[in-house]
PDB file of C-alpha atoms and ligand atoms in Angstrom:
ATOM      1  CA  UNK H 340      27.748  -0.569  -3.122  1.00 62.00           C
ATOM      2  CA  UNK H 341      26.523  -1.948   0.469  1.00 76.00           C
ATOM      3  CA  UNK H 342      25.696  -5.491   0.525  1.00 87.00           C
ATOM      4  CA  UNK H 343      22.293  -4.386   1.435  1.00 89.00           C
ATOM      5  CA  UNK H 344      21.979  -2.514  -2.593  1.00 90.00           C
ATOM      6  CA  UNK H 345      23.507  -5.418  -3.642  1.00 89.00           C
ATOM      7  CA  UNK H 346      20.065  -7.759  -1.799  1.00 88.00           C
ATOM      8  CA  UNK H 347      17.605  -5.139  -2.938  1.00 90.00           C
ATOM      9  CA  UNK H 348      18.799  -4.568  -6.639  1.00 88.00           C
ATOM     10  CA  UNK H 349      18.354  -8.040  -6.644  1.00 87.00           C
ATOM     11  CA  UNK H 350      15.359  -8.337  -4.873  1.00 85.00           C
ATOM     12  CA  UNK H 351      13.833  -5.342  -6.751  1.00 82.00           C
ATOM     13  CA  UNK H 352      15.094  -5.181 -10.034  1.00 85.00           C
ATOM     14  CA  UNK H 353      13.946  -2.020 -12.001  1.00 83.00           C
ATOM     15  CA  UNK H 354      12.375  -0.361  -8.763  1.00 81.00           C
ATOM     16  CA  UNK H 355      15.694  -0.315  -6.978  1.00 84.00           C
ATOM     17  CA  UNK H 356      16.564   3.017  -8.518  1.00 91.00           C
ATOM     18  CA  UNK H 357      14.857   5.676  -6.255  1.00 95.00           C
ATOM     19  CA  UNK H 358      15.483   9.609  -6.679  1.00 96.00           C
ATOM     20  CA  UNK H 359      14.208  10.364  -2.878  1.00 97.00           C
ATOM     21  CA  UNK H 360      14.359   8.224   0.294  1.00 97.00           C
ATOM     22  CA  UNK H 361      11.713   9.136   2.744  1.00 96.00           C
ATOM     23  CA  UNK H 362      11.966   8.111   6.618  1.00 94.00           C
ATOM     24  CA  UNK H 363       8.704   7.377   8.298  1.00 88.00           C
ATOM     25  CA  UNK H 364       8.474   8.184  12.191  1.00 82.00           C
ATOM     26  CA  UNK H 365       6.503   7.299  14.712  1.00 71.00           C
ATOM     27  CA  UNK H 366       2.660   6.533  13.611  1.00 71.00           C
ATOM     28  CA  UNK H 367       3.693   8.227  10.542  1.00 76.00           C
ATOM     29  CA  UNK H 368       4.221   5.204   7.774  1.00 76.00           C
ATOM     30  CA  UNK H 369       1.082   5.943   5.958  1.00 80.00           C
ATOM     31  CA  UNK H 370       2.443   7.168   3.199  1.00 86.00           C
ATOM     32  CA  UNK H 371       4.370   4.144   2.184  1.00 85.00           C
ATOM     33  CA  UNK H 372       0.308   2.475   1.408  1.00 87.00           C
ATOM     34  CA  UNK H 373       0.460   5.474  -1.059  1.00 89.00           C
ATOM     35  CA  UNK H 374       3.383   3.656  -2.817  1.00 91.00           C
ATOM     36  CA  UNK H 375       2.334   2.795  -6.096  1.00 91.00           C
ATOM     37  CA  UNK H 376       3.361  -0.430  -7.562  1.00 90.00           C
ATOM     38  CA  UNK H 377       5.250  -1.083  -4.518  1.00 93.00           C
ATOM     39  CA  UNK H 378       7.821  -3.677  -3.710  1.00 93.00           C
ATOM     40  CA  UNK H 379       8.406  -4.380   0.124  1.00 92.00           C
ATOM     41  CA  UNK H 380      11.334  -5.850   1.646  1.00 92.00           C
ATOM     42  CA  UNK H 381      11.365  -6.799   5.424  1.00 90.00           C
ATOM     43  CA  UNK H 382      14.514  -4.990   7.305  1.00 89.00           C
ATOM     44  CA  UNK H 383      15.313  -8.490   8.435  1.00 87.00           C
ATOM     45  CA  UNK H 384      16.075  -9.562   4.985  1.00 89.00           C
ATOM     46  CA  UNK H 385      18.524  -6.631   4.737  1.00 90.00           C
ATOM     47  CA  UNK H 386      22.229  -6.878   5.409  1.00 90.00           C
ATOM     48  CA  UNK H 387      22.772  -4.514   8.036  1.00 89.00           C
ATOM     49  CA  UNK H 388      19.677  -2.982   8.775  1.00 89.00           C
ATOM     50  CA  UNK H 389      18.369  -2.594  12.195  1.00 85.00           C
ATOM     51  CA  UNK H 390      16.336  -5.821  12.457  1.00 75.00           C
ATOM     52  CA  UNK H 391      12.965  -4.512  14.599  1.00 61.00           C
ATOM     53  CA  UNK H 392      11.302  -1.799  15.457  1.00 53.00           C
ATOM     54  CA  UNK H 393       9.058  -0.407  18.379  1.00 46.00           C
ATOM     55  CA  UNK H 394       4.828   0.420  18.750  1.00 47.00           C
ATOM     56  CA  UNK H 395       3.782   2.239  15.361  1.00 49.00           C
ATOM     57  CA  UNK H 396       7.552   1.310  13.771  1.00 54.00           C
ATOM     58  CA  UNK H 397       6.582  -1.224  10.847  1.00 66.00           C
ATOM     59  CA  UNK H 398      10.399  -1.935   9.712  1.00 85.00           C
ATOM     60  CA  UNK H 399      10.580  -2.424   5.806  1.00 89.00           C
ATOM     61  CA  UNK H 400      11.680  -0.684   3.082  1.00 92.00           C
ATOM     62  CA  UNK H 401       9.044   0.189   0.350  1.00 93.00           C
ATOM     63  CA  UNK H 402      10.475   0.818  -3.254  1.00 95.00           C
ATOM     64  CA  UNK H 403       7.679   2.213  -5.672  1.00 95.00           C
ATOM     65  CA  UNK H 404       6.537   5.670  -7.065  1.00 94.00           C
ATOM     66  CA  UNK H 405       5.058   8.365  -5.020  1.00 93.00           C
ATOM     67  CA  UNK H 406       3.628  11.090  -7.366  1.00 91.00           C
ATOM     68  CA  UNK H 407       5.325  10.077 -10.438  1.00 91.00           C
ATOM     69  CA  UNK H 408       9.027   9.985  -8.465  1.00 94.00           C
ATOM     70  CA  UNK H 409      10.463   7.116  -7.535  1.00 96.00           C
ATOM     71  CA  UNK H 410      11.143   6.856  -4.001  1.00 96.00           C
ATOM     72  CA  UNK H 411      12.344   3.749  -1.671  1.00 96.00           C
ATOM     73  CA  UNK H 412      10.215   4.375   1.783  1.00 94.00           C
ATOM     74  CA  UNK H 413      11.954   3.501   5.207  1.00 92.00           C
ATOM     75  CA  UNK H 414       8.745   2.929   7.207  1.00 88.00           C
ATOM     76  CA  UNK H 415      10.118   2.528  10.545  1.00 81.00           C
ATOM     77  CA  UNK H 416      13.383   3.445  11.669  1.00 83.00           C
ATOM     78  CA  UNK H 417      15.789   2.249  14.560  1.00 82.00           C
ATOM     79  CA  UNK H 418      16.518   4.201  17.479  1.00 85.00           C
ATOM     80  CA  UNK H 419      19.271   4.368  20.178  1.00 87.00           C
ATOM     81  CA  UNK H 420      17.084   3.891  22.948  1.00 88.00           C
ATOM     82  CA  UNK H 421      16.584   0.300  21.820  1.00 84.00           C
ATOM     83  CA  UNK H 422      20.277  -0.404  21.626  1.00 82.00           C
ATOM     84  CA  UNK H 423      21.069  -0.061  18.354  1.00 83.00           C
ATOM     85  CA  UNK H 424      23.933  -0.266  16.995  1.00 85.00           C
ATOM     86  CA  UNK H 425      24.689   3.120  15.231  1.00 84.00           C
ATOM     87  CA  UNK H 426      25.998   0.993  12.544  1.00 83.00           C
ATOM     88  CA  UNK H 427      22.573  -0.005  11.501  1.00 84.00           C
ATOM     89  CA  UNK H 428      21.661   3.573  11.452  1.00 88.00           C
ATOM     90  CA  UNK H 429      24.151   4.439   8.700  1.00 92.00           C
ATOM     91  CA  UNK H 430      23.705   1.556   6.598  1.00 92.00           C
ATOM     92  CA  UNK H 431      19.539   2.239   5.524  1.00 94.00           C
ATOM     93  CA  UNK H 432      20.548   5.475   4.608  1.00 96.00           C
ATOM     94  CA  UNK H 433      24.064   4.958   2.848  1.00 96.00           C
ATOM     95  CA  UNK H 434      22.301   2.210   0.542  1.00 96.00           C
ATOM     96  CA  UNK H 435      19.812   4.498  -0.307  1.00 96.00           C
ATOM     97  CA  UNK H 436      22.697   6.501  -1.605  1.00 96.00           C
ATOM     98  CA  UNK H 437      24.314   3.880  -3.152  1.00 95.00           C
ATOM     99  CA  UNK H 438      21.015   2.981  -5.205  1.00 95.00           C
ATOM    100  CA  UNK H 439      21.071   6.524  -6.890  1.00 95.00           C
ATOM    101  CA  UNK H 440      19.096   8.399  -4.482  1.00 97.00           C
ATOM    102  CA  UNK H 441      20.057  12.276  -4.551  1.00 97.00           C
ATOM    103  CA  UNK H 442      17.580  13.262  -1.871  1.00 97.00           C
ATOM    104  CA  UNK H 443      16.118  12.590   1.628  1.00 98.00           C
ATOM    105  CA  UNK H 444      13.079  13.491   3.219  1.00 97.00           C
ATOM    106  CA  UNK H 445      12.701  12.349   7.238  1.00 97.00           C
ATOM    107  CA  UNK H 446       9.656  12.792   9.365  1.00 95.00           C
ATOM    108  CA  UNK H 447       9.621  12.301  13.277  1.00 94.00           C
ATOM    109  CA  UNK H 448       6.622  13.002  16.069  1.00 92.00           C
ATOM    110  CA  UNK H 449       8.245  15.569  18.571  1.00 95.00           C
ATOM    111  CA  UNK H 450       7.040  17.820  20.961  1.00 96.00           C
ATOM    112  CA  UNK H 451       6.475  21.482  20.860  1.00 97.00           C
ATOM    113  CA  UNK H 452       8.813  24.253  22.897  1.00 97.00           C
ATOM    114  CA  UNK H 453       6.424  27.318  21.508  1.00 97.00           C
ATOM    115  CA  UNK H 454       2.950  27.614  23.031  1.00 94.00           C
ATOM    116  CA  UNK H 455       1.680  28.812  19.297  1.00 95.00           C
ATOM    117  CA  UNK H 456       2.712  25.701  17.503  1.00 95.00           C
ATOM    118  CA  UNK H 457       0.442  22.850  19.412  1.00 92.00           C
ATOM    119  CA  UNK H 458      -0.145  19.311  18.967  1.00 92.00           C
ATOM    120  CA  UNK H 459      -1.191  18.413  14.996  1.00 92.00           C
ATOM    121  CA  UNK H 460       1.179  21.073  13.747  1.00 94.00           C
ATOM    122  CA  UNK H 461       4.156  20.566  11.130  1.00 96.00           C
ATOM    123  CA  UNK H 462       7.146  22.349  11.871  1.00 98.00           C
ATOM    124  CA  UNK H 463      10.109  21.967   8.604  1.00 98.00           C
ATOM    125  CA  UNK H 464      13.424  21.950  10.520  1.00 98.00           C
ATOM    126  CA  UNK H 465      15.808  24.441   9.911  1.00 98.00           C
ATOM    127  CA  UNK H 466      18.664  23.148  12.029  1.00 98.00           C
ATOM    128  CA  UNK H 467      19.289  21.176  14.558  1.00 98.00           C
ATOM    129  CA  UNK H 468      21.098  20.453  18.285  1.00 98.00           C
ATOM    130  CA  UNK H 469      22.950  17.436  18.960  1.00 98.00           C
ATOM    131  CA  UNK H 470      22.455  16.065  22.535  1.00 98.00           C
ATOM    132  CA  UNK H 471      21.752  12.949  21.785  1.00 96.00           C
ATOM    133  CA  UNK H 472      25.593  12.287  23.409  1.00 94.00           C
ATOM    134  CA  UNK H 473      27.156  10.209  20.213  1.00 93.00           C
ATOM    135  CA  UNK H 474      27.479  10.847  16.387  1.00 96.00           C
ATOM    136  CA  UNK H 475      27.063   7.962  13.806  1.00 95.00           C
ATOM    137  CA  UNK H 476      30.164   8.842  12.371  1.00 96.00           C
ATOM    138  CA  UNK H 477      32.408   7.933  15.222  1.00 95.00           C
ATOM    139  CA  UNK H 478      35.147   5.915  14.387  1.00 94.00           C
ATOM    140  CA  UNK H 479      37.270   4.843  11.471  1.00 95.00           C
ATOM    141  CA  UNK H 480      35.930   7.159   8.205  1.00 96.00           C
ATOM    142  CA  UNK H 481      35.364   5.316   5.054  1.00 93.00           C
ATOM    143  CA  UNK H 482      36.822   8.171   2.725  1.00 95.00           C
ATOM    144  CA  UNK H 483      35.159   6.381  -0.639  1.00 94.00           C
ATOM    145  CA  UNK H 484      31.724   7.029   1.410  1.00 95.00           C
ATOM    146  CA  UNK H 485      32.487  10.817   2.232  1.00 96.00           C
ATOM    147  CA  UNK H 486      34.683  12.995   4.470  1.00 97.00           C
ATOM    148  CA  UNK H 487      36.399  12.722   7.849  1.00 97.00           C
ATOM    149  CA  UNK H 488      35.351  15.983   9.040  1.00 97.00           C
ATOM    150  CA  UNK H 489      31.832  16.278   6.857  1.00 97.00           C
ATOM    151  CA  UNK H 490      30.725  20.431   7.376  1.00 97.00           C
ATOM    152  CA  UNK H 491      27.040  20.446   8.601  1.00 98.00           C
ATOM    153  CA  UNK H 492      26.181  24.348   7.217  1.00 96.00           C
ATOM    154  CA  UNK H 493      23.242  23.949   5.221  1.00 95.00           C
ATOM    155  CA  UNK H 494      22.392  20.526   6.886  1.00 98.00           C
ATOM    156  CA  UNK H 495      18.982  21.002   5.635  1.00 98.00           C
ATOM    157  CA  UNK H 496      18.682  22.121   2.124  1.00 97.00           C
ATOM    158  CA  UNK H 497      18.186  25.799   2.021  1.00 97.00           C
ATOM    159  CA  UNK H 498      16.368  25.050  -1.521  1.00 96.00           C
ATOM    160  CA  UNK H 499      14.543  22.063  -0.259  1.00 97.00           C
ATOM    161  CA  UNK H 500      13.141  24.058   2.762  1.00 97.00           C
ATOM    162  CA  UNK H 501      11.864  26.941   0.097  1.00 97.00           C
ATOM    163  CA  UNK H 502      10.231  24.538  -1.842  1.00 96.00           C
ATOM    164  CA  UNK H 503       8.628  22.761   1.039  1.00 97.00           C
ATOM    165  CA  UNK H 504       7.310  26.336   2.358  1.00 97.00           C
ATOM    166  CA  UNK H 505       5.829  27.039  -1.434  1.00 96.00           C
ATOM    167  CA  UNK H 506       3.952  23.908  -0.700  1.00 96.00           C
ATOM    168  CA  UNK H 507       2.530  24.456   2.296  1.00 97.00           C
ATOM    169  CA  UNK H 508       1.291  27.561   1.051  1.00 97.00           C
ATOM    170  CA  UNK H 509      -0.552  25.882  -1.822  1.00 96.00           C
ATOM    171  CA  UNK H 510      -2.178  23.290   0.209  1.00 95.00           C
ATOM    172  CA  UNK H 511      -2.928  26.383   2.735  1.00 96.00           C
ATOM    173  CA  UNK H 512      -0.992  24.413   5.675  1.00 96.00           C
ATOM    174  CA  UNK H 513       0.424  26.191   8.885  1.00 95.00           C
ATOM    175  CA  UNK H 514       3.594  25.007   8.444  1.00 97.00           C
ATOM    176  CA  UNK H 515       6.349  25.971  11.357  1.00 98.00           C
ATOM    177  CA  UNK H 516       9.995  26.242  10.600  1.00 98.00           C
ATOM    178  CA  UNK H 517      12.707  25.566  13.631  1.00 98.00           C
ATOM    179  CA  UNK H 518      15.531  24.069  15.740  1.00 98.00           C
ATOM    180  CA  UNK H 519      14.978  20.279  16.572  1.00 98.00           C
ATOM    181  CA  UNK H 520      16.561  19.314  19.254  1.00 98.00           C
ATOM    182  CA  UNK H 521      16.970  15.651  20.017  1.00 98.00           C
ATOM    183  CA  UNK H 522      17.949  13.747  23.288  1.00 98.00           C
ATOM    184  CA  UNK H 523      18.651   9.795  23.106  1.00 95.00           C
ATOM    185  CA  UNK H 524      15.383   9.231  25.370  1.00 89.00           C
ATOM    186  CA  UNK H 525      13.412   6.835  26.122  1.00 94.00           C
ATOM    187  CA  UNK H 526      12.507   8.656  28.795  1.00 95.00           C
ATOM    188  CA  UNK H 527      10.931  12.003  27.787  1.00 95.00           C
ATOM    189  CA  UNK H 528      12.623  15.114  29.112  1.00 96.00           C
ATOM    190  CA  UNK H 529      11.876  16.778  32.749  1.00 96.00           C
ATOM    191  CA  UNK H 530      10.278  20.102  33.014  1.00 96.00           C
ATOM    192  CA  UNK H 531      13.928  21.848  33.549  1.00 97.00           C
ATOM    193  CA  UNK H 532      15.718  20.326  30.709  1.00 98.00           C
ATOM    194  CA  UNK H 533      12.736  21.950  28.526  1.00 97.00           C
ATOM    195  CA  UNK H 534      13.406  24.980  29.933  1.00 97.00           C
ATOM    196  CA  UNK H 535      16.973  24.792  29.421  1.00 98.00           C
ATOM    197  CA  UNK H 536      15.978  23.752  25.741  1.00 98.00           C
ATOM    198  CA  UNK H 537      14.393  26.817  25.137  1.00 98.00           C
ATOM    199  CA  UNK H 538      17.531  28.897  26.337  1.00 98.00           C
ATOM    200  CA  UNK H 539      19.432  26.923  24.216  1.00 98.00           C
ATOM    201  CA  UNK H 540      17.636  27.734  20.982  1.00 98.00           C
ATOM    202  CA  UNK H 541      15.002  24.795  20.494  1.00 98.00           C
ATOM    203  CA  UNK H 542      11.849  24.781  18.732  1.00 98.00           C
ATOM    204  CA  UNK H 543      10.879  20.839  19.109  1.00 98.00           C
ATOM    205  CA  UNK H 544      12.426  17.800  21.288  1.00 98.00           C
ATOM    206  CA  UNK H 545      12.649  14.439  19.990  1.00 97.00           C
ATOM    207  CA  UNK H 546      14.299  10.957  19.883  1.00 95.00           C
ATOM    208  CA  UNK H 547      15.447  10.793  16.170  1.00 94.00           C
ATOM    209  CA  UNK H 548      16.241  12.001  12.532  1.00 96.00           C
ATOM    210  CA  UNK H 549      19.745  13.564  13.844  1.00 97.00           C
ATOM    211  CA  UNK H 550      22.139  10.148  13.274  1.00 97.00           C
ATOM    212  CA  UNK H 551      20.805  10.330   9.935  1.00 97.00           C
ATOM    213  CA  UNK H 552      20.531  13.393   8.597  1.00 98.00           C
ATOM    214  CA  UNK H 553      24.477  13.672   9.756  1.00 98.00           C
ATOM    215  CA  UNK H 554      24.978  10.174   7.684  1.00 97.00           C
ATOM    216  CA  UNK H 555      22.964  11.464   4.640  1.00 98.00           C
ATOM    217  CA  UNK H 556      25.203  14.739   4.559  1.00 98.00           C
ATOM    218  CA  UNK H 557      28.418  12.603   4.819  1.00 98.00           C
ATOM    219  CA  UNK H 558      27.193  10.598   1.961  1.00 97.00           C
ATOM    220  CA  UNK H 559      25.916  13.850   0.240  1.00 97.00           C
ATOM    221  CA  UNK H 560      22.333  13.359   0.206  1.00 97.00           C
ATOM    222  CA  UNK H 561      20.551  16.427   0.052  1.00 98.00           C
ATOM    223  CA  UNK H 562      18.029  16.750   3.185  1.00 98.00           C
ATOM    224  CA  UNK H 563      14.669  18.071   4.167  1.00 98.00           C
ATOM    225  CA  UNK H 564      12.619  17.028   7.111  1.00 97.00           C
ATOM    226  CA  UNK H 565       9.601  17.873   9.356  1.00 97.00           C
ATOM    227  CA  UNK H 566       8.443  17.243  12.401  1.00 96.00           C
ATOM    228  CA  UNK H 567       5.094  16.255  13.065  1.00 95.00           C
ATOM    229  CA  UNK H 568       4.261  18.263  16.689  1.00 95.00           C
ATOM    230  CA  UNK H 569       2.071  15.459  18.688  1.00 92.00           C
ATOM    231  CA  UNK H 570       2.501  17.395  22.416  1.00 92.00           C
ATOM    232  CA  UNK H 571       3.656  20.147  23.989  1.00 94.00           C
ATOM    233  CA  UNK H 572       6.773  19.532  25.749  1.00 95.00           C
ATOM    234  CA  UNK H 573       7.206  18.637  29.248  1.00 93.00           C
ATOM    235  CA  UNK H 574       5.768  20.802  31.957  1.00 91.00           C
ATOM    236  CA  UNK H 575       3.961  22.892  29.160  1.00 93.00           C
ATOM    237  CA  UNK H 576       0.996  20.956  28.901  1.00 78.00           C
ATOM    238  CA  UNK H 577      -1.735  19.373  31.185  1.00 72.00           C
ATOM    239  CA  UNK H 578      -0.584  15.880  31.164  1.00 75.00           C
ATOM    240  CA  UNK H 579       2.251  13.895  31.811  1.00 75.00           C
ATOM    241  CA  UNK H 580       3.592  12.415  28.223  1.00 75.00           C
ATOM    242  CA  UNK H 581       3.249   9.115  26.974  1.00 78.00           C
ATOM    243  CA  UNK H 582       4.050   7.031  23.620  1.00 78.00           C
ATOM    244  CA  UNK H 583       0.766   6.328  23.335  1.00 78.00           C
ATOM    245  CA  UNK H 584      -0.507  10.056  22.865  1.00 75.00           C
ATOM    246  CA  UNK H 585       2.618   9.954  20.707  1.00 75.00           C
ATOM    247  CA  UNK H 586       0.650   8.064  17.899  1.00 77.00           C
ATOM    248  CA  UNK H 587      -2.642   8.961  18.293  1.00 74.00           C
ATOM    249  CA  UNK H 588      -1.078  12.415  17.821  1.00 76.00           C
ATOM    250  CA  UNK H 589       1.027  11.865  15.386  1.00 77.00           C
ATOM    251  CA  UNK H 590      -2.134  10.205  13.480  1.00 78.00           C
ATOM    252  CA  UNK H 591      -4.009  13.631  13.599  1.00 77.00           C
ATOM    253  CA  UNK H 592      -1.020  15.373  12.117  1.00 86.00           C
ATOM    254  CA  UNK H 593      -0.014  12.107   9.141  1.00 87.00           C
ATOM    255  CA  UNK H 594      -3.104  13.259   6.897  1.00 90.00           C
ATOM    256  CA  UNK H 595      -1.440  16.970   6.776  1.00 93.00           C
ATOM    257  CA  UNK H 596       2.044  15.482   6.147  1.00 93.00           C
ATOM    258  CA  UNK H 597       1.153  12.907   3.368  1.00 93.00           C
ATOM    259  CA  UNK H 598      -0.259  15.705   1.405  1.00 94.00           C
ATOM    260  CA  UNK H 599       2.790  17.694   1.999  1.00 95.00           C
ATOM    261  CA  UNK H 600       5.234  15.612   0.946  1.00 94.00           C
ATOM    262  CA  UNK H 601       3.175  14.500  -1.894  1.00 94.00           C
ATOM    263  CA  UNK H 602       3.017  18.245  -3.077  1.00 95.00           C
ATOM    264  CA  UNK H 603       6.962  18.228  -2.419  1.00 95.00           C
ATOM    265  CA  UNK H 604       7.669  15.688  -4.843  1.00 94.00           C
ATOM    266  CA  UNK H 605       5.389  16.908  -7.167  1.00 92.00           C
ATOM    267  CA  UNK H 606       7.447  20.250  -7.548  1.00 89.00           C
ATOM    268  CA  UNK H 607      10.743  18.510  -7.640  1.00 85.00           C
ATOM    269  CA  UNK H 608      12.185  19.491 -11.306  1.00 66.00           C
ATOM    270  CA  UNK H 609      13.149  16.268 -13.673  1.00 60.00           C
TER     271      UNK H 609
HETATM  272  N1  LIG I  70       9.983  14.534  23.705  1.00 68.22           N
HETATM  273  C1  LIG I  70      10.766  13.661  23.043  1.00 68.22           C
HETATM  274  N2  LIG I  70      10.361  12.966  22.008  1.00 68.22           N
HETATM  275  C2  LIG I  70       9.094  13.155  21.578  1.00 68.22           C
HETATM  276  C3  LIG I  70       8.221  14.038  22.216  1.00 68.22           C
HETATM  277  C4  LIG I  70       8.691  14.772  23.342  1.00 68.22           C
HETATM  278  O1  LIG I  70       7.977  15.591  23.965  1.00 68.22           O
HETATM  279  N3  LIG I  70       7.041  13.982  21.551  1.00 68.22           N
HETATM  280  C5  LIG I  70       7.207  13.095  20.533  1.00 68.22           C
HETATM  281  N4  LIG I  70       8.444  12.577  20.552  1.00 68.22           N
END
């Protein structure tokens, strides 16, 4: 039990039992207004947690229902870029484990290394590349938490990724499936290091999700996430990039996602 389960059980009573966690990425947190009977709890208030956030990054946890399944939302998450402690990375996602949650979901915006899949596309993730140049997990290993040497294989849930595909296909969505690859930013890549992406097996660049799907496996969570595609990557497109075309992006693609996820946990069996 983190002190942070401890805060929320008491904060939250009866809704601090969630089956799924879902991370909310940039211009992405819609979904936690979908919460029903939702109970909201400001990071700050959370032992822990990372206390702020940046542009589109709202930074509290949302315990509730989504389609019948009772979730706790992390809309907003920390990065490294803004100096976070990787510390505060872990803890959100090892007290969702230690309030009974069996599975994650993450979203992220990132950009697009394959012409076909352009901005307002979804793209599951299959597996990813570290370059982010750190892993959450260094240091001393709590063995009550999970293992020294945790295997990645399967990182993202071969059944989860099915079932997320099934969905698509019902709601008749495009959805991709590939390698995320993601760099500690903030600046976005240059036009060679895309390249040298490619060659390395990328699909989609971003800023995120990897610190914590690699806590959630040590803590065995079961894992899914997509990427919402908001730009071609650098020296692909027209324009130079910018966080603002981030979220407008990443707006175009939410209403696609929300319905997605929604479908998800709709198909989850009891
Ligand atoms: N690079 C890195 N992070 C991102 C991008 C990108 O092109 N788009 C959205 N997040």
């Amino acid at each position: 039990m983190t002190d942070a389960a401890a805060a929320i059980r008491e904060r939250a009573g009866a809704h601090a039992a969630p089956r799924v966690g879902l991370v909310l990425g940039s211009g992405l947190g819609a979904l936690a207004d979908a919460v029903a009977d939702p109970v909201a709890i400001p990071y700050a208030e959370l032992p822990g947690f990372p206390p702020g956030g940046v542009a589109g990054h709202a930074g509290r946890l949302v315990l509730g229902s989504l389609a019948g399944v009772p979730v706790a939302v992390l809309q907003g998450r920390a990065h490294v870029y803004e100096g976070t402690d990787p510390a505060q990375i872990l803890a959100p996602i090892r007290t969702l484990r230690a309030l009974g949650a069996e599975l994650l979901l993450l979203t992220n915006a990132a950009g697009s290394l394959r012409e076909e899949v352009g901005p307002g596309r979804l793209m599951a993730i299959a597996d990813h590349i570290n370059l982010m140049g750190f892993n959450p997990l260094l240091g001393s290993n709590d063995d009550r938490v999970g293992p020294r040497f945790p295997s990645l294989r399967d990182a993202y849930d071969p059944r989860l990724l099915a079932a997320l595909d099934e969905a698509a296909r019902a709601l008749g969505i495009d959805l991709a499936e590939g390698v995320y690859l993601a760099v500690s930013g903030p600046s976005f890549e240059t036009p060679a290091e895309i390249r040298a992406f490619r060659t390395l097996g990328a699909d989609a660049v971003g800023m995120s999700t990897i610190p914590e799907v690699i806590a959630a496996r040590h803590c065995g969570l079961r894992v899914a996430a997509v990427s919402a595609i908001t730009n071609l990557a650098e020296g692909m497109g027209g324009q130079a990039l910018s966080h603002e075309q981030t979220l407008a992006s990443a707006a175009e693609a939410a209403g696609d996602l929300q319905r997605l996820l929604t479908r998800l946990l709709e198909d989850l069996t009891p």
